[in-house]
Coordinates of C-alpha atoms in Angstrom, one line a residue:
Chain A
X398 CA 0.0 0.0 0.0
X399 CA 1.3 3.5 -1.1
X400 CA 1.7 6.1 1.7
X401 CA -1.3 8.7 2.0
X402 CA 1.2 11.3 2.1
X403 CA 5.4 11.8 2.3
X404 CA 6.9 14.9 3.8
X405 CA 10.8 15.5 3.0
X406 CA 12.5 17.3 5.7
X407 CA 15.8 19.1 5.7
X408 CA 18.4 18.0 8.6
X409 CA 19.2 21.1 10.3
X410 CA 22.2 21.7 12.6
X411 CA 20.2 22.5 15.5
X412 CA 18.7 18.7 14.8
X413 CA 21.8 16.9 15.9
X414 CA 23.7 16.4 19.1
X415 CA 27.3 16.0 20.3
X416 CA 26.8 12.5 18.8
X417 CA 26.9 14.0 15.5
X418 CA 23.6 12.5 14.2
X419 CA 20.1 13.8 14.9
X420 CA 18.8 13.9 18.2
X421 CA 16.3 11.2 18.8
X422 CA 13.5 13.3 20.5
X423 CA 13.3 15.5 17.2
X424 CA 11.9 12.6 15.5
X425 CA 8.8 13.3 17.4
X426 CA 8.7 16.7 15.6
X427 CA 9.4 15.7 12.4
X428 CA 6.2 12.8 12.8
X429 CA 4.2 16.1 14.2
X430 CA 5.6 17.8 11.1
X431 CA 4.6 15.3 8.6
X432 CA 1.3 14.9 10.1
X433 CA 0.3 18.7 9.6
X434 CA 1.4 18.4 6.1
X435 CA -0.5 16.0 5.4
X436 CA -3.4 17.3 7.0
X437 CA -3.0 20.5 4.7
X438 CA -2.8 18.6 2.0
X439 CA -6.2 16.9 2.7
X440 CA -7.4 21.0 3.1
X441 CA -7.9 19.8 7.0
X442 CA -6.4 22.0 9.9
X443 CA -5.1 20.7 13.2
X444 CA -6.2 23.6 15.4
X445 CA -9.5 25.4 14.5
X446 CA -11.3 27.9 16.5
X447 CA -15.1 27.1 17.2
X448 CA -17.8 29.9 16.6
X449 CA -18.4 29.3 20.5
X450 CA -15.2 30.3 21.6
X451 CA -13.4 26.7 22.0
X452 CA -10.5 25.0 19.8
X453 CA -10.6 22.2 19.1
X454 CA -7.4 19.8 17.9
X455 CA -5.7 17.0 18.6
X456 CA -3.8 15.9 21.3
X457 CA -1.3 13.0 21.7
X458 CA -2.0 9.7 23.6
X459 CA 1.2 7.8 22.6
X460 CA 4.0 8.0 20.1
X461 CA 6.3 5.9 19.6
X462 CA 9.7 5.4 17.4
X463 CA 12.1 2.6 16.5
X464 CA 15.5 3.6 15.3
X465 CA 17.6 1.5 13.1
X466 CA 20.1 4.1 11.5
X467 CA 20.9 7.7 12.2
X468 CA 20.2 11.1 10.0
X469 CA 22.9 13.7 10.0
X470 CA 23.4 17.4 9.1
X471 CA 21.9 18.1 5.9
X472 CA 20.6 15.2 4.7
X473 CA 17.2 15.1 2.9
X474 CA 14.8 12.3 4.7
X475 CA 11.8 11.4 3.6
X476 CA 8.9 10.5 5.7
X477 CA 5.8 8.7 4.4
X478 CA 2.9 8.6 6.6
X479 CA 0.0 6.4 6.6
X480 CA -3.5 6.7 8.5
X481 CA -4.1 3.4 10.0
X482 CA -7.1 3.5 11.9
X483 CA -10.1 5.8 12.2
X484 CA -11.8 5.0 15.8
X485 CA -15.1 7.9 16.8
X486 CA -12.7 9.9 18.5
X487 CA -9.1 8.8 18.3
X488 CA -6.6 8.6 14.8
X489 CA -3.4 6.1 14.3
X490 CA -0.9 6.9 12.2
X491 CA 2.3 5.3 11.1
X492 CA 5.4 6.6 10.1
X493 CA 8.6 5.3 8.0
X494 CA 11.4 7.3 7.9
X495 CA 14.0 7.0 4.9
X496 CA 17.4 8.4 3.8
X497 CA 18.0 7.5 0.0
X498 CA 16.8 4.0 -0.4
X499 CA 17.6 3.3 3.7
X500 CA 14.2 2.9 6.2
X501 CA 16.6 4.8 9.2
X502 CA 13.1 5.0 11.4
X503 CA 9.8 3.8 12.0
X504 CA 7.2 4.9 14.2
X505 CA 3.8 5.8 15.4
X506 CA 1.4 8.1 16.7
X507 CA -2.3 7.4 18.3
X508 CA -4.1 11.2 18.8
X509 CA -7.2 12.5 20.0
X510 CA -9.8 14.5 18.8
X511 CA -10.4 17.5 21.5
X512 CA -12.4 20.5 22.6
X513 CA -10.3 22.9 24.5
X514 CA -12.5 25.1 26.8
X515 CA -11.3 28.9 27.6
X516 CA -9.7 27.3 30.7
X517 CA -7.2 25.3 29.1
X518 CA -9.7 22.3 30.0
X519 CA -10.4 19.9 27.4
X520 CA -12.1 16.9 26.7
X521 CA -12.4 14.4 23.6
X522 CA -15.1 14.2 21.2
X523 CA -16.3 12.4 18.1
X524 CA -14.1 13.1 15.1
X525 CA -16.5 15.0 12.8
X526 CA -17.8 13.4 9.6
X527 CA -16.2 16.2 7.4
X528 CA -12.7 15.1 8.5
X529 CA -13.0 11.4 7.9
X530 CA -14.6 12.1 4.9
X531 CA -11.3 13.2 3.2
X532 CA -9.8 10.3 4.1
X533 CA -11.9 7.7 2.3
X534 CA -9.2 4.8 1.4
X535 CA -8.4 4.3 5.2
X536 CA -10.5 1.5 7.0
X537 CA -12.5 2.6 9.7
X538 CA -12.9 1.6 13.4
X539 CA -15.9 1.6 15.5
X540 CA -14.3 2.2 18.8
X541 CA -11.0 3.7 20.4
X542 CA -10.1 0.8 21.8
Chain B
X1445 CA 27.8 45.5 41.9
X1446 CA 26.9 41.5 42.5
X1447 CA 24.1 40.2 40.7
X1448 CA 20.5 40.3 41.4
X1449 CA 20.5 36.7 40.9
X1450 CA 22.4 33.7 40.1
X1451 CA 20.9 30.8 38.3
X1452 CA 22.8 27.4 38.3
X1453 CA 22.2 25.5 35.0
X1454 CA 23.2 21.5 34.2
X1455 CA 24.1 21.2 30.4
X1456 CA 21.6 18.3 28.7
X1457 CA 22.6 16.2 25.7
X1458 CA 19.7 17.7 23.9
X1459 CA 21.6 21.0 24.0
X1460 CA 24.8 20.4 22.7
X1461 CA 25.0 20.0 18.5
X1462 CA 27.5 18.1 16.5
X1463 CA 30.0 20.4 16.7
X1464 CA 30.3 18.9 20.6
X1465 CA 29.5 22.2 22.0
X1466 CA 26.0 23.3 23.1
X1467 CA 23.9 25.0 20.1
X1468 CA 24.1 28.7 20.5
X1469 CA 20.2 29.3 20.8
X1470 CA 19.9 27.9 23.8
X1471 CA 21.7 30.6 25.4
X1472 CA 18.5 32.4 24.9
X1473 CA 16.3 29.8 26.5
X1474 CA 18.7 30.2 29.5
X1475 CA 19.1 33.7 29.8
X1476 CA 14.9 32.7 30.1
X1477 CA 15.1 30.7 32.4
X1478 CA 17.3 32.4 34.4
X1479 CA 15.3 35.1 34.5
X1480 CA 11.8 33.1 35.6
X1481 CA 13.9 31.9 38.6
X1482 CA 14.5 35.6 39.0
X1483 CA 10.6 36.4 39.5
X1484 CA 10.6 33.7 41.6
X1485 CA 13.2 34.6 44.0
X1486 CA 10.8 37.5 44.0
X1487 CA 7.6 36.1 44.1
X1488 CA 6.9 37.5 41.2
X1489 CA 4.9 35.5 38.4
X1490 CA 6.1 35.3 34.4
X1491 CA 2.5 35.2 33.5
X1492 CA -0.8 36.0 35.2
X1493 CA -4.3 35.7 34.5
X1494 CA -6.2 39.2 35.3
X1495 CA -9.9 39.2 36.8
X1496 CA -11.4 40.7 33.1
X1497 CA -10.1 37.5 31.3
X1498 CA -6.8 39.0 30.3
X1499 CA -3.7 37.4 30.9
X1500 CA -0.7 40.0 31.8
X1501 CA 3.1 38.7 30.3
X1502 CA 6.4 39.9 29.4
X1503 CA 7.0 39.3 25.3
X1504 CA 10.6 40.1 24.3
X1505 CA 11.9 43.4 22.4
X1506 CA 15.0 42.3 21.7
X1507 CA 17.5 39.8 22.8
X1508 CA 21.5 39.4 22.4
X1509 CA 24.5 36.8 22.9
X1510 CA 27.8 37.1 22.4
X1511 CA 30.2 33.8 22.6
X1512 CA 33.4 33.7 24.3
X1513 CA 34.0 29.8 24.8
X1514 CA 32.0 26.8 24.6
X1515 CA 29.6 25.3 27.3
X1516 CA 29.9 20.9 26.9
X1517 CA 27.3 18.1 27.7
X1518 CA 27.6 18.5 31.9
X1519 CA 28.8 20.9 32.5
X1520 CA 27.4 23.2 35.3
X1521 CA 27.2 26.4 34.4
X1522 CA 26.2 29.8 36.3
X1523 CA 24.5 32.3 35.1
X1524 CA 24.4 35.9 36.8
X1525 CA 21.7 38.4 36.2
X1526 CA 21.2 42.2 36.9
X1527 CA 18.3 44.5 36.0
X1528 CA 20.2 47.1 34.3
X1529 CA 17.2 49.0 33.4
X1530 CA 13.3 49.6 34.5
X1531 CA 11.3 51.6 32.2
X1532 CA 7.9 52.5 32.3
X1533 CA 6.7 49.7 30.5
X1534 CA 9.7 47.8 29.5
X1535 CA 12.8 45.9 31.7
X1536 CA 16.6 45.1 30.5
X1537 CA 18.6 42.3 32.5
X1538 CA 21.9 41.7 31.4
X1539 CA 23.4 38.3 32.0
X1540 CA 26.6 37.0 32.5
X1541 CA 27.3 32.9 31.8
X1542 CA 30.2 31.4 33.7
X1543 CA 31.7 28.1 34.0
X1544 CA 33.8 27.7 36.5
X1545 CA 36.2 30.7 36.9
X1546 CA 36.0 31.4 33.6
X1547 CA 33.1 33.4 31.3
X1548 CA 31.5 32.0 28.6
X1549 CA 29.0 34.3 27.5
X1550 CA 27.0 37.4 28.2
X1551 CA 23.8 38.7 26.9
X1552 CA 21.1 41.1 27.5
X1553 CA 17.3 41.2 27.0
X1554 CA 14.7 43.6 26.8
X1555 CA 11.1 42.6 27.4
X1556 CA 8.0 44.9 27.5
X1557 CA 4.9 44.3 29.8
X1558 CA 1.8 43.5 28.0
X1559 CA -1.9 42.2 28.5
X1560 CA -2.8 39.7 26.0
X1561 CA -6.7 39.4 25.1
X1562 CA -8.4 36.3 24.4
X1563 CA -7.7 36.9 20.6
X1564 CA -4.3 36.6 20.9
X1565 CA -3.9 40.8 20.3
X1566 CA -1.5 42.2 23.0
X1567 CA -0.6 46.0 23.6
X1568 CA 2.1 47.3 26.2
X1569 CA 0.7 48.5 29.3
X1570 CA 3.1 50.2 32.6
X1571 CA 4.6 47.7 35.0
X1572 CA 2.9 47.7 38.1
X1573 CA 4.3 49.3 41.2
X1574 CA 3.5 46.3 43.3
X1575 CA 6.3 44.2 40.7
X1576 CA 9.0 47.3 41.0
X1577 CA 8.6 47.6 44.5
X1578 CA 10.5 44.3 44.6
X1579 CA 13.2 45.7 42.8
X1580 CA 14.4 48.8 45.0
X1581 CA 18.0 48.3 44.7
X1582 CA 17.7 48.7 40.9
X1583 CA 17.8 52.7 39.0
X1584 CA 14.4 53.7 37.9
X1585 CA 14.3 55.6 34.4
X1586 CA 11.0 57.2 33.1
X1587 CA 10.5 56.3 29.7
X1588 CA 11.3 53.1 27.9
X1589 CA 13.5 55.1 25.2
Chain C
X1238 CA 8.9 -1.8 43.6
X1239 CA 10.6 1.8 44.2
X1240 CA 12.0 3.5 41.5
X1241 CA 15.8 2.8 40.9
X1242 CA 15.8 6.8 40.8
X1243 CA 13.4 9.9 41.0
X1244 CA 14.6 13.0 38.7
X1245 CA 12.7 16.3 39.6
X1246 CA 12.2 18.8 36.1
X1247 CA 10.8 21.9 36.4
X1248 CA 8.6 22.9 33.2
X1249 CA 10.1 26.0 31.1
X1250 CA 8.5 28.4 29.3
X1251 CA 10.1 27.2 25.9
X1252 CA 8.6 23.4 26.8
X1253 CA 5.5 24.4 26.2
X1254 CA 3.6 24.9 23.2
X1255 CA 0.1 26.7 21.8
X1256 CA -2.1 24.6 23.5
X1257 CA -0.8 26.2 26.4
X1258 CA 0.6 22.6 27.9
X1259 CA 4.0 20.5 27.2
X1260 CA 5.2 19.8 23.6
X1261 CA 4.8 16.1 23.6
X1262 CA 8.5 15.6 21.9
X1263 CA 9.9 16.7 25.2
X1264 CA 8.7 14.4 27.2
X1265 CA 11.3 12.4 25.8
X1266 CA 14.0 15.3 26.5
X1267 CA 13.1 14.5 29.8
X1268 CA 13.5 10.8 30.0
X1269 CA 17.2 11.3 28.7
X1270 CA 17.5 13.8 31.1
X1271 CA 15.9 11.2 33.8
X1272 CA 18.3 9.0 32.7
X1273 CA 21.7 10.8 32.7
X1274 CA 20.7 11.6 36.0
X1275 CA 20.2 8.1 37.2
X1276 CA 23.8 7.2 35.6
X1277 CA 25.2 10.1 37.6
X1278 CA 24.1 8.9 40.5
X1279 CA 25.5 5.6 40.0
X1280 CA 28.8 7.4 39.3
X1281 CA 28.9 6.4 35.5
X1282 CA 29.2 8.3 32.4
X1283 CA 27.2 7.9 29.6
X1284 CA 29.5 9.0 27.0
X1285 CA 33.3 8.2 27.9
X1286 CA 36.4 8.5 25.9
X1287 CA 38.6 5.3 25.2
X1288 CA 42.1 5.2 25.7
X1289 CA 41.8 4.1 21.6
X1290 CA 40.8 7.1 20.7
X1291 CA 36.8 5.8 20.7
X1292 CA 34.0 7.0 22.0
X1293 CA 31.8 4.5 23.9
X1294 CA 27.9 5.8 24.4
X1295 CA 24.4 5.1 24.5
X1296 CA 22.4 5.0 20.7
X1297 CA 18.7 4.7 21.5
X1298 CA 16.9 1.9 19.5
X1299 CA 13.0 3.0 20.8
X1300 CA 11.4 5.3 22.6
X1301 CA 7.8 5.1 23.2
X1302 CA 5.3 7.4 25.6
X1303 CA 2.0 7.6 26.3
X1304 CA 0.1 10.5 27.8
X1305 CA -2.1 10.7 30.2
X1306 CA -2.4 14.8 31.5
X1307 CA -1.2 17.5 30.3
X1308 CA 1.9 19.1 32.3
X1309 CA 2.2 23.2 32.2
X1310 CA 4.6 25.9 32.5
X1311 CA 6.0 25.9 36.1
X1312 CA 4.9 22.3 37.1
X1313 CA 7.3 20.4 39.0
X1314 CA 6.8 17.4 37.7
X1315 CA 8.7 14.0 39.1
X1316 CA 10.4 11.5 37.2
X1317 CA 10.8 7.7 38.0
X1318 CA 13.0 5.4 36.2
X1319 CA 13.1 1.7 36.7
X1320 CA 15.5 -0.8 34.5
X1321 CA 13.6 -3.3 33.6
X1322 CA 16.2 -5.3 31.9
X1323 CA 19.8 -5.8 31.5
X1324 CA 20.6 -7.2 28.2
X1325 CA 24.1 -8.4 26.8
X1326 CA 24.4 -5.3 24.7
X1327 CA 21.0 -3.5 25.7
X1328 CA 19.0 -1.8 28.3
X1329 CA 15.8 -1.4 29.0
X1330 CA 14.0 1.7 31.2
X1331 CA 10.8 2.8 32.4
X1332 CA 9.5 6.2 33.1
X1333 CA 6.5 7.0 34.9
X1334 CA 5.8 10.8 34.9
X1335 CA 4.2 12.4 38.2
X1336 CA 2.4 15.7 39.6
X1337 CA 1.4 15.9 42.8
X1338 CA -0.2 12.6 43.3
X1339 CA -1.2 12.4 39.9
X1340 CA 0.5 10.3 36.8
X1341 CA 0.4 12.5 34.2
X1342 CA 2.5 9.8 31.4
X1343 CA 4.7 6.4 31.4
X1344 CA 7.3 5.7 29.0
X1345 CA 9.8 3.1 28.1
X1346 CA 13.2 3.6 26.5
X1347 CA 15.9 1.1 25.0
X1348 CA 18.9 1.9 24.6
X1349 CA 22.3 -0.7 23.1
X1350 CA 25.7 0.2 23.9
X1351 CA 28.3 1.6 20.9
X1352 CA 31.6 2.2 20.4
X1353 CA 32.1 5.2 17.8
X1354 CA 34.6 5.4 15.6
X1355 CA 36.2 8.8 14.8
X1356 CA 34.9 8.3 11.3
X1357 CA 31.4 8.5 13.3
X1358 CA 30.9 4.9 12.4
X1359 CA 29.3 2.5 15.4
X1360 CA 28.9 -0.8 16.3
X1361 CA 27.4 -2.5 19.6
X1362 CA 29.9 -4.1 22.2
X1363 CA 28.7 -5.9 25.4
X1364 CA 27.9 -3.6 28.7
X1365 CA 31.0 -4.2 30.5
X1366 CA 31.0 -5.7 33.7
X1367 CA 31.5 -2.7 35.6
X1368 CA 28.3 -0.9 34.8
X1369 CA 26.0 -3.4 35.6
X1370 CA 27.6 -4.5 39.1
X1371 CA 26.3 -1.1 39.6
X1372 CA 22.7 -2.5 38.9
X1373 CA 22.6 -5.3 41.3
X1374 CA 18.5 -5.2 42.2
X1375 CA 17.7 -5.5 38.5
X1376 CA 17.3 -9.0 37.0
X1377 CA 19.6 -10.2 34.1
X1378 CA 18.9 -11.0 30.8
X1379 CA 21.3 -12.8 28.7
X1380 CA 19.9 -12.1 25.5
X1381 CA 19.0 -8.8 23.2
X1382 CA 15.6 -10.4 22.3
Chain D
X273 CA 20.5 46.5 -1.7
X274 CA 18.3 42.9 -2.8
X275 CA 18.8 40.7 -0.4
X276 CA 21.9 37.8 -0.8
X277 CA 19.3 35.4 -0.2
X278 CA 16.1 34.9 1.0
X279 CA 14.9 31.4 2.8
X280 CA 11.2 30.8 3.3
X281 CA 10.0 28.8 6.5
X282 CA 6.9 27.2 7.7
X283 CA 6.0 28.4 11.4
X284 CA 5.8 24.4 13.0
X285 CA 3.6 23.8 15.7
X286 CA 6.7 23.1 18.0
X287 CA 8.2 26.6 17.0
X288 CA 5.4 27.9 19.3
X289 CA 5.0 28.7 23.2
X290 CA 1.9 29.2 25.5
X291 CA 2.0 32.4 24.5
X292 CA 0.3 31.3 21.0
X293 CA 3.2 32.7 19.2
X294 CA 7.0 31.8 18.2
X295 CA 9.0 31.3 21.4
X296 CA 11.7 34.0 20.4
X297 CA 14.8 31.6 20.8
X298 CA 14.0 29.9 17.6
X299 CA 14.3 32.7 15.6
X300 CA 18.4 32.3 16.0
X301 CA 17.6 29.0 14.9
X302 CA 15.6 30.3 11.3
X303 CA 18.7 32.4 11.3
X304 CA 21.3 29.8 11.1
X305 CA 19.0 27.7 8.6
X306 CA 18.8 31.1 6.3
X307 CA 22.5 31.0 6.7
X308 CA 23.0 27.7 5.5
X309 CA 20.8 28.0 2.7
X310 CA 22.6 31.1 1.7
X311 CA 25.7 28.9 2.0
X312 CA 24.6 25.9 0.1
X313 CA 23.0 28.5 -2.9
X314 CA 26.7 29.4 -3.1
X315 CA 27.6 25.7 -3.0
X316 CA 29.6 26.6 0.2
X317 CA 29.2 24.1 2.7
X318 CA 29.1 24.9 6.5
X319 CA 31.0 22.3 7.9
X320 CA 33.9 20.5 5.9
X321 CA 36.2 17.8 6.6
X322 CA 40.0 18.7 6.3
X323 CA 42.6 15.9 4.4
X324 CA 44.9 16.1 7.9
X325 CA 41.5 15.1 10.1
X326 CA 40.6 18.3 11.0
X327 CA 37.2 19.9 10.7
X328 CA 36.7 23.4 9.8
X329 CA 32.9 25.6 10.4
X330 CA 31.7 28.7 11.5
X331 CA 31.4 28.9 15.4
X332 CA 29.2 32.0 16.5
X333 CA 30.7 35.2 18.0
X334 CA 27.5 37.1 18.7
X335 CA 23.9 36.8 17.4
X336 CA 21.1 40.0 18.5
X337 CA 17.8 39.8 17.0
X338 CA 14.8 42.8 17.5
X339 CA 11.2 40.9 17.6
X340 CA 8.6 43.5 16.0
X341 CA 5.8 41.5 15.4
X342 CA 4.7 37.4 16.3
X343 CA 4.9 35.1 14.0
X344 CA 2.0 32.1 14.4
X345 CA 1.6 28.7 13.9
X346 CA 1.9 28.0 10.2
X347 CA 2.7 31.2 9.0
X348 CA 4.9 31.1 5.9
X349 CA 7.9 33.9 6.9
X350 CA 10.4 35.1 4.8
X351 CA 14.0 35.8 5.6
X352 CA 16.0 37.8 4.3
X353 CA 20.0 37.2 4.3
X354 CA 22.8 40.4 3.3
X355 CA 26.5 39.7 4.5
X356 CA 27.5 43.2 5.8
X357 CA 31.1 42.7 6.6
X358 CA 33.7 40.0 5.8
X359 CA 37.0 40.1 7.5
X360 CA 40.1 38.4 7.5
X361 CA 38.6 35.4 10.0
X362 CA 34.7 36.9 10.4
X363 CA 31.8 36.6 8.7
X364 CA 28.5 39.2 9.8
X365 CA 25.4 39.1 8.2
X366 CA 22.0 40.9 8.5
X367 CA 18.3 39.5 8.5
X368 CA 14.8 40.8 8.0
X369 CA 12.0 38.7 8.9
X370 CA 9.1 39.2 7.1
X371 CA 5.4 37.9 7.0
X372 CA 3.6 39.2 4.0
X373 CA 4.3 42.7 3.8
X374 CA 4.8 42.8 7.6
X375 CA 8.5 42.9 9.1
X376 CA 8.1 40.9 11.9
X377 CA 12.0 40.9 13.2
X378 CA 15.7 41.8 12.2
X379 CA 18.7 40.4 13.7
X380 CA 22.5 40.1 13.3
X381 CA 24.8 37.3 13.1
X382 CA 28.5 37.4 13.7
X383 CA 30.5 34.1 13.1
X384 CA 34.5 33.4 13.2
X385 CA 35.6 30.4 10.9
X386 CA 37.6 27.9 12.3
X387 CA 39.3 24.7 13.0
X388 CA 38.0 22.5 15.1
X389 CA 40.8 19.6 16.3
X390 CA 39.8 16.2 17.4
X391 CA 40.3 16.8 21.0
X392 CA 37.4 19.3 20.5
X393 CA 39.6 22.3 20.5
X394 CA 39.3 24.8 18.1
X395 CA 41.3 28.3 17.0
X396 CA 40.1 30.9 14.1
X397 CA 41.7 31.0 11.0
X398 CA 41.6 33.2 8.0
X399 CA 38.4 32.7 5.4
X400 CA 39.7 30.9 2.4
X401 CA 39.7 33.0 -0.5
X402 CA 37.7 29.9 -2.4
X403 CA 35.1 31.2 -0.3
X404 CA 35.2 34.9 -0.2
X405 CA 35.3 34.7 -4.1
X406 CA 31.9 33.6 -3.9
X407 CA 30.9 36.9 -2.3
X408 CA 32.0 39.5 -4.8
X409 CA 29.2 41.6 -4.4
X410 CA 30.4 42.4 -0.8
X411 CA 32.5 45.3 0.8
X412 CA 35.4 43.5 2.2
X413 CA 36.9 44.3 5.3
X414 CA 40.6 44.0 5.7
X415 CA 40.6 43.2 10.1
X416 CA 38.1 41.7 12.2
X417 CA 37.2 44.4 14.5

């Protein structure tokens, strides 16, 4: 199965560490990062603003990332992404990280569909249908598990 | 004059960069954090939510670094801060970074008080006399030049 | 079980993101930082020059969090960390992330032991003896799985 | 004067603070990525490996930046690069941030190039004139002030 979307991200210094390859909490950012682009590219925004005055968005419940070979300064990854379940409130995504022809990472990231009160309270609630409906080749799920 | 202040700061892997040493922007996010345990010392807070809604904050003006020697994965530095300047709605610390006997860096910043509104719009407003008060061994000027 | 170690982390402004809470990639910042801290107190290093010329360190091979509640600016927020198993070339941690009397995340993180070349090149090599004698209350695995 | 160079960037969700805006540290950072996009439109690279083992790169002196106006999640800001002064050892350049027709911030950067020894050590050295020949539109400066 093709990706649903690939993101190509530029190494930048500020990415590595004294080890000389990138640091491995940045490839949280660059999953985040891939994510948002792909939501643009379904015309879908992470964070919207509500006519009643909430936000809603979508925070994280878990991420996770396996790494089999480093990224350094400068180089060019690619990162294709793939929505892998659709449950009433919650998204899964998977992520495969590659330098030239090399998977150097894999991960993935479960996230939340959320209404953020003025308060900075917030509470999850049903993904709506417009959303999902952009994303018609994924198979859907019933539950959040 | 001794400083106002003195904030002790370990050096993380995640700030150093693969020249060894650690990444030069993160001088800025110390001289920040440096100057939150400032307020603190003076039980003063970085951010406050106002009765109306409004929360009151300090955004930055303008912020500078110069380099004398690197800081390494760590190391323990010390950073020294002074108010060097209280305007009517603006405040300059200067900061000194030390490691060991020997300086590293020194910077200054220049923040502005502000009330931020619930759309995100913020305008500059005077600094309370209740926050100054705290700071009576510092010169007073009148106008934020 | 008790933790094997307890790292206290105060939250910075510059963790925090829009949503006015932590920037999920940092909360694996913090586990490294959880974890150099737990090496220090067992008096090792995690990154030590060879008398070859090498550099022996720490790679991470997966990293994985799951969150719970949110953590804001100013928390002090309390760190547990727990090997959970000593493999020939590879160890294992878990995190479990606290305010107040609240978990707010858990984590795991493995990690596999490297000599690097100066050509930045690395390979795994065995934990040597001397480390883990400094882990005598965790159980042994002889295997990487 | 046109700009040298001018390096677009994406405002990422982890580029942001509580405040709902750009945490003002990482604007050194978009600095240092304009930089090395100038660099590699002039097919200059940053860092370079020496044949006797050395390294040789651009370790930063000083680095000021004025902030005039936030910059959001997912704005699209502009930055615009000039080299105002090359001296014997020191590069400085000037940036202008801009969103739409908006300047939003202006900053200087000041870097020395050097060489960096294995032991980590590192002294300045004169630019090579391979380098400064790709600059001919620039004033030179005949000392580093």
């Amino acid at each position: 199965m093709p990706p649903q979307f690939t993101f190509h991200r530029r190494i930048r210094f500020s990415d590595t560490d004294m080890a000389g390859i990138v640091h491995f909490a940045n490839f949280y950012r660059f999953m985040e990062e891939a994510e948002h682009e792909m939501f643009r590219s379904l015309d879908a925004r992470i964070v919207e603003d509500q006519p009643d005055g909430s936000v809603v968005g979508w925070p994280r419940v878990r991420a996770s990332c396996s790494f089999e070979a480093p990224a350094r300064y400068d180089d060019l990854i690619a990162i294709d992404i793939w929505i892998t379940r659709i449950g009433v409130k919650s998204l899964t995504m998977s992520f495969k990280f590659r330098l030239g022809q090399t998977q150097i990472a894999h991960g993935e990231l479960k996230t939340v569909f959320c209404r953020f009160q003025r308060d900075g309270k917030f509470e999850s609630i049903p993904i709506p249908a417009e959303f999902t409906d952009k994303l018609t080749e994924c198979p859907r799920a019933t539950d959040d598990e």
